[in-house]
Short mmCIF file of C-alpha atoms in Angstrom, two decimals:
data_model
loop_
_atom_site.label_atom_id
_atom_site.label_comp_id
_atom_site.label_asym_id
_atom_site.label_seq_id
_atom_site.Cartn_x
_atom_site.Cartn_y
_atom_site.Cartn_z
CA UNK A 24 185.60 -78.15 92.01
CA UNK A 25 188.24 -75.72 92.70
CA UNK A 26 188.07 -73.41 96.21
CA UNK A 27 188.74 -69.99 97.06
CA UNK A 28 189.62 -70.06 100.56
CA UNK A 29 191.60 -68.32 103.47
CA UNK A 30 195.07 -69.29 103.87
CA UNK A 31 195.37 -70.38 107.72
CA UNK A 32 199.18 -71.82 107.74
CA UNK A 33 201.51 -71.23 110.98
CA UNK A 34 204.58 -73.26 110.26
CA UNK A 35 206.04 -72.55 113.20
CA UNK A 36 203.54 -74.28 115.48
CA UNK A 37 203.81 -77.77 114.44
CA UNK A 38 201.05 -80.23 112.29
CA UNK A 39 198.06 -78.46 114.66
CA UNK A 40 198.59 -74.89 114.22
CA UNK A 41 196.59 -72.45 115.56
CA UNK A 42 194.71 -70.30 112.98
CA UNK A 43 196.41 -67.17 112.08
CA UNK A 44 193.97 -65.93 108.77
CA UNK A 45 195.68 -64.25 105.70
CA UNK A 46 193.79 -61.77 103.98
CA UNK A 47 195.25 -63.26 100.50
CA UNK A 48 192.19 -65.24 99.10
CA UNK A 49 193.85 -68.79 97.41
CA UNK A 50 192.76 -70.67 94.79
CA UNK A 51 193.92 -74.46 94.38
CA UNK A 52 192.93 -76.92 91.83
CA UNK A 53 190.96 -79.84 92.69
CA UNK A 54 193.17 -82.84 93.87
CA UNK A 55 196.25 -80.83 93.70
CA UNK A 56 197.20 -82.62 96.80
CA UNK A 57 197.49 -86.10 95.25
CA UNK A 58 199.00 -84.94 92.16
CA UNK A 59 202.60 -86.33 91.95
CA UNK A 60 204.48 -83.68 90.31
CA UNK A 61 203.63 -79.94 89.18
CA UNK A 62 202.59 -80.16 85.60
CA UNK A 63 200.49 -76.84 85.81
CA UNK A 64 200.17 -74.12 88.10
CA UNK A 65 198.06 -75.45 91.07
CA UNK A 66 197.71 -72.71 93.26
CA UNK A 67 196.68 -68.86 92.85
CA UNK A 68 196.84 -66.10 95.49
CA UNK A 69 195.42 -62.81 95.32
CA UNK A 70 197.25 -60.48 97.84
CA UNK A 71 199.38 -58.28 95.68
CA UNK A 72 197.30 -55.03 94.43
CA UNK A 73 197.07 -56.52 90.69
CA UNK A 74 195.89 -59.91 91.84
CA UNK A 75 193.41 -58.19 93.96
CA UNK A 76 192.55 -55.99 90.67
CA UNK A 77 192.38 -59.14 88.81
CA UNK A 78 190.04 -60.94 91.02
CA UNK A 79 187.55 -58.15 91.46
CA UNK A 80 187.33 -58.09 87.58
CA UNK A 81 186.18 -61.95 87.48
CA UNK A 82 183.72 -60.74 90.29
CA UNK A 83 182.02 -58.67 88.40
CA UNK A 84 182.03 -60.55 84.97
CA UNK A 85 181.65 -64.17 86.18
CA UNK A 86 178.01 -64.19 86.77
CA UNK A 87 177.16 -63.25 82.87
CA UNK A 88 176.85 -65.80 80.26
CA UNK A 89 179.56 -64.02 77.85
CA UNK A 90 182.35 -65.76 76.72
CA UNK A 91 185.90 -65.47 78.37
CA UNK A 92 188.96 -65.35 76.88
CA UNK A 93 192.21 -65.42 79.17
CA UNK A 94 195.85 -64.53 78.25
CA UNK A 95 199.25 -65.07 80.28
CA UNK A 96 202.19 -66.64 80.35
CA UNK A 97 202.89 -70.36 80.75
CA UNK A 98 202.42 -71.62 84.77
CA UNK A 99 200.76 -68.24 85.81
CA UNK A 100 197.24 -70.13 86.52
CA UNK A 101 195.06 -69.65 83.73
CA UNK A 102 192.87 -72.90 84.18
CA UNK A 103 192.63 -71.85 88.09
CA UNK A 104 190.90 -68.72 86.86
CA UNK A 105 188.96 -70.31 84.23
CA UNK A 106 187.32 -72.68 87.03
CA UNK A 107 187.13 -69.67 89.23
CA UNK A 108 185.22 -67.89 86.70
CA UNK A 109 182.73 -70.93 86.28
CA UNK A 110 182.27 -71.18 90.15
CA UNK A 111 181.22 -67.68 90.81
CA UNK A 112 178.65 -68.52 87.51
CA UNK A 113 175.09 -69.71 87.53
CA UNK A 114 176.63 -73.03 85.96
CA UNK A 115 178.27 -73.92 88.66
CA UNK A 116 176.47 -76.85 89.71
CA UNK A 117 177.16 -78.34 86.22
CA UNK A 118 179.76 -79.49 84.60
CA UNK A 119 183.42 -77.83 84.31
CA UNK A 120 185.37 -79.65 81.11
CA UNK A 121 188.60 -78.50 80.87
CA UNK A 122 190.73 -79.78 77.54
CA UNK A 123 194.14 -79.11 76.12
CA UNK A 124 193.83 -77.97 72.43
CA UNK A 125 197.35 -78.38 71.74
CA UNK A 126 197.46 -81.79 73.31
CA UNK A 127 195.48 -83.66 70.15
CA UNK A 128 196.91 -84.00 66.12
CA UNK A 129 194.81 -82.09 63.87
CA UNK A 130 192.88 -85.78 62.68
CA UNK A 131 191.57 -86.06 66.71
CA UNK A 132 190.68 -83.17 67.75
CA UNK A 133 187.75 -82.68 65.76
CA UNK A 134 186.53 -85.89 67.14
CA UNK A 135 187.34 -85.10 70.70
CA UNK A 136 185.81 -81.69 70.42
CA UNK A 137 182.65 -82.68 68.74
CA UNK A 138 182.52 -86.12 69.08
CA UNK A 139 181.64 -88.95 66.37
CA UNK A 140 179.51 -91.71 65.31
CA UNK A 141 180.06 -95.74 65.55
CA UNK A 142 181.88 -95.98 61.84
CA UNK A 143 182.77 -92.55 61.09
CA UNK A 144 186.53 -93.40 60.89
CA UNK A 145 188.65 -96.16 61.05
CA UNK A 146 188.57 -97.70 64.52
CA UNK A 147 185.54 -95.49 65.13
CA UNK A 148 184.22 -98.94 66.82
CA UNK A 149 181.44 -96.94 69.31
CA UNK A 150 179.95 -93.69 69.35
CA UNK A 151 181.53 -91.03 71.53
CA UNK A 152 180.40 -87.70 72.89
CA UNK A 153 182.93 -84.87 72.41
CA UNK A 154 183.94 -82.40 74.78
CA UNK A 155 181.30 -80.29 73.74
CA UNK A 156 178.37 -82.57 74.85
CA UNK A 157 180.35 -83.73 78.33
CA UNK A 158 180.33 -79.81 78.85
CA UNK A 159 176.56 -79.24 78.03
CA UNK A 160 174.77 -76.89 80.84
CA UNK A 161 178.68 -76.11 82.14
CA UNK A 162 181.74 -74.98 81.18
CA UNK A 163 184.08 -75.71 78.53
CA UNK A 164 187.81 -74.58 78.92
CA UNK A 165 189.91 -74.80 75.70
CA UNK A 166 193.60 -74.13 76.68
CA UNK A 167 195.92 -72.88 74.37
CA UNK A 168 193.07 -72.53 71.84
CA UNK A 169 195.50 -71.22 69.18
CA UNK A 170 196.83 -73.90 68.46
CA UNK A 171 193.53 -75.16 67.15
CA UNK A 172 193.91 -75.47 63.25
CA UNK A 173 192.13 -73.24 61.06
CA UNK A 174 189.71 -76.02 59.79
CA UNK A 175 188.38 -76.58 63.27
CA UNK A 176 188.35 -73.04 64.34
CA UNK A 177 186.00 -72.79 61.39
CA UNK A 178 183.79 -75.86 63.13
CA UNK A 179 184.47 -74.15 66.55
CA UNK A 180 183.03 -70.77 65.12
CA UNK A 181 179.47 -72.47 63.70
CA UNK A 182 178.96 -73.95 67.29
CA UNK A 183 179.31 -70.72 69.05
CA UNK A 184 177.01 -69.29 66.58
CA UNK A 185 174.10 -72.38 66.37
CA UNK A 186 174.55 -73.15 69.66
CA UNK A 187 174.45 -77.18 68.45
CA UNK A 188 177.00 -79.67 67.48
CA UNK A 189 177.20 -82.07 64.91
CA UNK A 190 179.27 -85.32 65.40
CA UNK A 191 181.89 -86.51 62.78
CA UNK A 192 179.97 -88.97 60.84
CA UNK A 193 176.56 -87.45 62.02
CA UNK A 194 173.50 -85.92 59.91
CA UNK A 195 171.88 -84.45 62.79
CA UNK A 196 173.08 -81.82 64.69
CA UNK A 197 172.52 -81.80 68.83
CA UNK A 198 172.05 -78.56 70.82
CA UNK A 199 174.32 -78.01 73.29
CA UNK A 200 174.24 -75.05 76.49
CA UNK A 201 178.13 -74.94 76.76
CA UNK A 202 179.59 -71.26 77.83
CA UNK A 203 183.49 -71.25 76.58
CA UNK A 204 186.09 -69.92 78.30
CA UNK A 205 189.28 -70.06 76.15
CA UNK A 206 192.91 -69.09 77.05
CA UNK A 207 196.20 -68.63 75.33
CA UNK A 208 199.75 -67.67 76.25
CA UNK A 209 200.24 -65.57 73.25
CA UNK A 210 198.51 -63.02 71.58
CA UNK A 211 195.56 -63.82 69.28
CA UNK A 212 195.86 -60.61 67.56
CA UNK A 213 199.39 -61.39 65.97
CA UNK A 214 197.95 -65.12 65.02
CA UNK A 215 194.82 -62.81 63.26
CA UNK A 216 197.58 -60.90 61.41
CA UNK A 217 199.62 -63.61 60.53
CA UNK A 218 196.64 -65.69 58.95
CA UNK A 219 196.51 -68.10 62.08
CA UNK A 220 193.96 -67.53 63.89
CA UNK A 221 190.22 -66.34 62.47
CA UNK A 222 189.59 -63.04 62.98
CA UNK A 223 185.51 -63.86 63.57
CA UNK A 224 186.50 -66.41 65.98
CA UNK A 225 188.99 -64.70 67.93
CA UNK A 226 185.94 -61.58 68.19
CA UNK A 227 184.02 -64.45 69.36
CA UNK A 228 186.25 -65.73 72.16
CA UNK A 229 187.33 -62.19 73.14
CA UNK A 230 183.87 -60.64 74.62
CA UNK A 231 185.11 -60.76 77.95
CA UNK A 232 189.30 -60.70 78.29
CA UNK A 233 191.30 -61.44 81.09
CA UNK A 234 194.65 -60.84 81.69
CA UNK A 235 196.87 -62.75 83.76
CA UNK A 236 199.82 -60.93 84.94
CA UNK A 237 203.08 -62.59 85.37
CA UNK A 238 204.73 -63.76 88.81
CA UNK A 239 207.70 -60.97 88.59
CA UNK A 240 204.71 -58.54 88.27
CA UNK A 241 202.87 -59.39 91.12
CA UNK A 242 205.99 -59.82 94.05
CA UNK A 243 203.53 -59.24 96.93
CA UNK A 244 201.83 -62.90 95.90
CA UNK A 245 205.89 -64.58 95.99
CA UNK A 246 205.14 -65.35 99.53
CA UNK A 247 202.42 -65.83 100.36
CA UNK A 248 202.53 -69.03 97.45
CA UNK A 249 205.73 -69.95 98.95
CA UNK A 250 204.17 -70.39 102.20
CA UNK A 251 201.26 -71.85 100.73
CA UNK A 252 203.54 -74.92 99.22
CA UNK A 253 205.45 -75.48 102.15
CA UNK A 254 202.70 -76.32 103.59
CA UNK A 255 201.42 -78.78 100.82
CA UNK A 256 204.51 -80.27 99.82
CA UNK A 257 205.78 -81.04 103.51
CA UNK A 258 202.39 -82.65 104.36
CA UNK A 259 202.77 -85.28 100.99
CA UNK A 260 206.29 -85.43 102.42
CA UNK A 261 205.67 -86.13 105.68
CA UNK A 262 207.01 -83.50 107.54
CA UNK A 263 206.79 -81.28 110.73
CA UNK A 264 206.71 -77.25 110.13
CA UNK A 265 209.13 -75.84 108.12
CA UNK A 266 209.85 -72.31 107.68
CA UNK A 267 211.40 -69.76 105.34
CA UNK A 268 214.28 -67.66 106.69
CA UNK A 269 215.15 -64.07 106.27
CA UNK A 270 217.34 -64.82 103.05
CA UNK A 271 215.38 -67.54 101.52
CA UNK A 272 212.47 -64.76 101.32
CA UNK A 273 215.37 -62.49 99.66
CA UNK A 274 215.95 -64.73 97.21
CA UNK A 275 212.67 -65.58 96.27
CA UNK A 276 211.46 -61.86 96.03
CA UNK A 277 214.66 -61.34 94.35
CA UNK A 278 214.08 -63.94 91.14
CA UNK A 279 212.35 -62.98 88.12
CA UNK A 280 210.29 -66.26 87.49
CA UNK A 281 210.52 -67.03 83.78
CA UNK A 282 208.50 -70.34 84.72
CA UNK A 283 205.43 -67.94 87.01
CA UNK A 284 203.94 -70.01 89.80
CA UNK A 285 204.51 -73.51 88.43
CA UNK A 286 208.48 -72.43 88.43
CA UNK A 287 207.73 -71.81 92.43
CA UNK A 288 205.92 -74.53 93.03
CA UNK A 289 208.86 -76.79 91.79
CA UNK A 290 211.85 -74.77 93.59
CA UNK A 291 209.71 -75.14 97.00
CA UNK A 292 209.49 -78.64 96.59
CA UNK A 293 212.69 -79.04 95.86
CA UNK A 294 214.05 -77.24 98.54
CA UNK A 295 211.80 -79.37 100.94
CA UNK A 296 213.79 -82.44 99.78
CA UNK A 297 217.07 -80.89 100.92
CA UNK A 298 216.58 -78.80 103.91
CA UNK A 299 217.64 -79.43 107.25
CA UNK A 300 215.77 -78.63 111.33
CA UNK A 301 212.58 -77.36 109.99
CA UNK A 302 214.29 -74.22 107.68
CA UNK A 303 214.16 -73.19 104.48
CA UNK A 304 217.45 -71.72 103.84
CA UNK A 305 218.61 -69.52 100.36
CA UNK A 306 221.24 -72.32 99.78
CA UNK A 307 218.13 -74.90 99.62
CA UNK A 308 216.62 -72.84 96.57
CA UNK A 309 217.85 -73.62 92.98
CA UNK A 310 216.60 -71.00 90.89
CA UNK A 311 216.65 -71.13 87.34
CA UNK A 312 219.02 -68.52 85.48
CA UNK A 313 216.65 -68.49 82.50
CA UNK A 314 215.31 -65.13 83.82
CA UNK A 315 218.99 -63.58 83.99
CA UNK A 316 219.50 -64.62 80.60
CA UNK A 317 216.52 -63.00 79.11
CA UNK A 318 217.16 -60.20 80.81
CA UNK A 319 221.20 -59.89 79.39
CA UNK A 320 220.08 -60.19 76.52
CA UNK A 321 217.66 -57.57 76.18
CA UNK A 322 219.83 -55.17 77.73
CA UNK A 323 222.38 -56.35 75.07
CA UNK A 324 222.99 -53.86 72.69
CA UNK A 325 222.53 -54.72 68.64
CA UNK A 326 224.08 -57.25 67.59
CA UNK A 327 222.94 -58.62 64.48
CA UNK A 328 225.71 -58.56 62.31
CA UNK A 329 228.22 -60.12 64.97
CA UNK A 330 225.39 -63.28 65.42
CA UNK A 331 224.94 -63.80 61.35
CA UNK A 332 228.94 -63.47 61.16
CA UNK A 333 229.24 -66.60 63.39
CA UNK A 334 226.75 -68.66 62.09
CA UNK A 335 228.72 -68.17 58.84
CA UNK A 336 231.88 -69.36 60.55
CA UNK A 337 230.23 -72.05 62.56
CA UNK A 338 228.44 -73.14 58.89
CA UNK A 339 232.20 -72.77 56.97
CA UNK A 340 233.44 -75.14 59.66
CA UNK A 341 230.69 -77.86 59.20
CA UNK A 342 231.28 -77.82 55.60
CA UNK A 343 234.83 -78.37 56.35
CA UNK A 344 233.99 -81.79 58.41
CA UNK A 345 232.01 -82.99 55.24
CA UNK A 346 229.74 -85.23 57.14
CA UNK A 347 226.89 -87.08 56.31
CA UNK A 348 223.29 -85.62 55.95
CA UNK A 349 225.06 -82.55 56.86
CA UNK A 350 221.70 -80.51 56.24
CA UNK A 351 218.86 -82.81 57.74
CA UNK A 352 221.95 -81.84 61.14
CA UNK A 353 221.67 -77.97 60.71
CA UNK A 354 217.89 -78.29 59.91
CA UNK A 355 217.53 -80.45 63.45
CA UNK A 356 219.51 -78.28 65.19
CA UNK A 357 218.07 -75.22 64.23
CA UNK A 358 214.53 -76.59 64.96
CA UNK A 359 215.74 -78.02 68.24
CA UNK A 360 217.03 -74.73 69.56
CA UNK A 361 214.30 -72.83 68.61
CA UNK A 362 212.13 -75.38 70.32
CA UNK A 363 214.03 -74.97 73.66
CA UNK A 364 214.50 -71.00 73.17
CA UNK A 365 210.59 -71.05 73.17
CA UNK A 366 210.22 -73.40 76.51
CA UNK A 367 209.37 -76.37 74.57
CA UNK A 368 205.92 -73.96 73.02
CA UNK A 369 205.44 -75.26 69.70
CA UNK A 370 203.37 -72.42 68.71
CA UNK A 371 206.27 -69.68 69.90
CA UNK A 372 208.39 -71.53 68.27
CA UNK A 373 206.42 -72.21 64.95
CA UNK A 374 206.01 -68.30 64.54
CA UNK A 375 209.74 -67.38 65.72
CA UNK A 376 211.17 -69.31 62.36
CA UNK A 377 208.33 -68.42 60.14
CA UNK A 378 206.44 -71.97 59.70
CA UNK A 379 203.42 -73.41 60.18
CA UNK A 380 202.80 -75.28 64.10
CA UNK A 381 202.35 -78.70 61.73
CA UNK A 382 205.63 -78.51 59.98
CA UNK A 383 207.11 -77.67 63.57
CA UNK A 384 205.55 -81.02 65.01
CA UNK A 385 206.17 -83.33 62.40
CA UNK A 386 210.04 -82.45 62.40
CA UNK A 387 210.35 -82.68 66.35
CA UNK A 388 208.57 -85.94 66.38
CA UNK A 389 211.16 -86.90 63.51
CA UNK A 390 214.21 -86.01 65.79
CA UNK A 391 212.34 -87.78 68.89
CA UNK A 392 211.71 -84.38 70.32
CA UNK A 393 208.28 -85.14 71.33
CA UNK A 394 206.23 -88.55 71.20
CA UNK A 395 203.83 -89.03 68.19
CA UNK A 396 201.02 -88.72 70.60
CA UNK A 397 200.30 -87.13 74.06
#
């Protein structure tokens, strides 16, 4: 189960410190200790006047039954507020499912939602229980739940309603107490616009909404997470105290944090590797430039016409060169860019050239973008 607990870290006292309390209540995920690398966002403080906004909102709607859904960006915590949500709940003592929607092809994840029958499909050797049933009396987090296709948000919808599920290859259906809290790094509302995402089902989802607020706009929590994974990474790693000096904090309060917490997590542990007697230095902290870039470019003025004229050059000249397969290249490459432009989001990425999430896929498993299966 995840924690909310005190922060009680002196580096500068050794592997016994003496308590010195933080008011900044942290939230970790279970295990995050023995996880290898940072896939996700693992911690979550609250010390910066929006977190401590943000927290006193799940206060006061955890304890209702109503569904959740939670927006922000990519590595600002969303599943660490999801189980924070189902800890301060009456279901606490039950189950807590948490499941990647965008992780599954669209001929799985109906099965691994609602589960199936011995025989439904091919290899379908054994019944299995779907996520649905492992979450029954708990919680069920569906992350990035808009990438769910629109046939299974239409399955997803009947189960909120009937409260019951029926199994793929099933005639009966099986009643299920599962409260859903969903979450998504875009908004729903454009995906209801564009004909993505149900409009009933998003109403559904969206009785209770949180909003996560990004790492650059929250600097008072930079810190006190900093601190926070010194302290975890140098006891994986082995070490004694280690501390942040005056221009390491610069720097960090400095960045802009297009990757949120999970972006921090990463720099501090890489800075761990490479630092010398016990310090933390600004020299030890590669920071991406991603940020800056964004940034340049917004404050870019319009440039439209100068962009289109060099694509046309940059076309002319490929023509020139007469290769082979000449447009399956520009197709790849334009795919591929987008794809990267987006932080590897398929679903940013899908909208940004104007095609559907399953065209997106199949092509960047054709280039070897991404595996078949995850």
């Amino acid at each position: 189960m995840s924690a909310l607990h005190f922060h009680s870290a002196n580096p500068e006292d050794g592997d016994a410190p003496a308590p010195r309390w933080s008011p900044a209540p942290l939230l970790t995920l279970p295990g995050a200790r023995a996880m290898p690398t940072s896939i996700r966002a693992t911690a979550q403080v609250f010390e910066d006047p929006r977190s401590v906004a943000l927290l006193e909102r799940i206060r006061l709607v955890a304890p209702s039954e109503a569904n959740v859904l939670i927006v922000g960006e990519t590595g600002t915590g969303k599943e660490l507020i999801a189980r924070h949500v189902h800890e301060l709940s009456a279901r606490r003592d039950r189950p807590f499912v948490a499941v990647n929607c965008g992780a599954f092809s669209e001929t799985l994840v109906e099965s691994e939602l609602f589960g199936h029958e011995k025989g439904a499909f091919t290899g379908a050797f054994t019944s299995k229980a779907g996520w649905f049933e492992a979450a029954n009396g708990g919680t069920l987090f569906l992350d990035e739940v808009g990438d769910l296709p629109l046939s299974i948000q239409v399955k997803l919808l009947r189960v909120l309603q009937e409260r019951e599920v029926v199994r793929l290859g099933a005639r009966k259906s099986l009643p299920v107490d599962v409260r859903v809290v969903a979450a998504t790094n875009v908004r729903l509302q454009d995906a209801v616009a564009a004909g993505n995402f149900r409009e009933d089902l998003f109403y559904r989802l969206h009785v209770v909404h949180l909003a996560l607020p990004t790492l650059r706009e929250r600097p008072g929590d930079v810190l006190p997470l900093a601190r926070h994974f010194i302290d975890e990474y140098r006891h994986r790693l082995g070490y004694g105290a280690v501390r942040l000096d005056a221009g390491a904090e610069r720097k960090l309060l400095n960045h802009n944090w297009p990757g949120n917490i999970r972006e921090l997590e990463n720099v501090i542990h890489h800075g761990l590797l490479i630092c010398r007697h016990g310090v933390l230095t600004a020299e030890d902290l590669q920071l991406s430039s991603l940020g800056l870039q964004r940034r340049a470019i917004a404050d870019a003025p319009p440039a439209e016409a100068t962009a289109q004229q060099a694509l046309e050059s940059a076309l002319a000249s490929l023509f020139q060169e007469q290769g082979d397969q000449l447009y399956e290249r520009i197709e790849e490459t334009v795919v591929r860019t987008a794809f990267e432009f987006c932080h590897r989001n398929q679903v940013q990425a899908a909208r940004l050239l104007g095609i559907s999430r399953n065209i997106l896929r199949a092509r960047l498993i054709k280039n070897g973008d991404i595996a078949a299966l995850r």
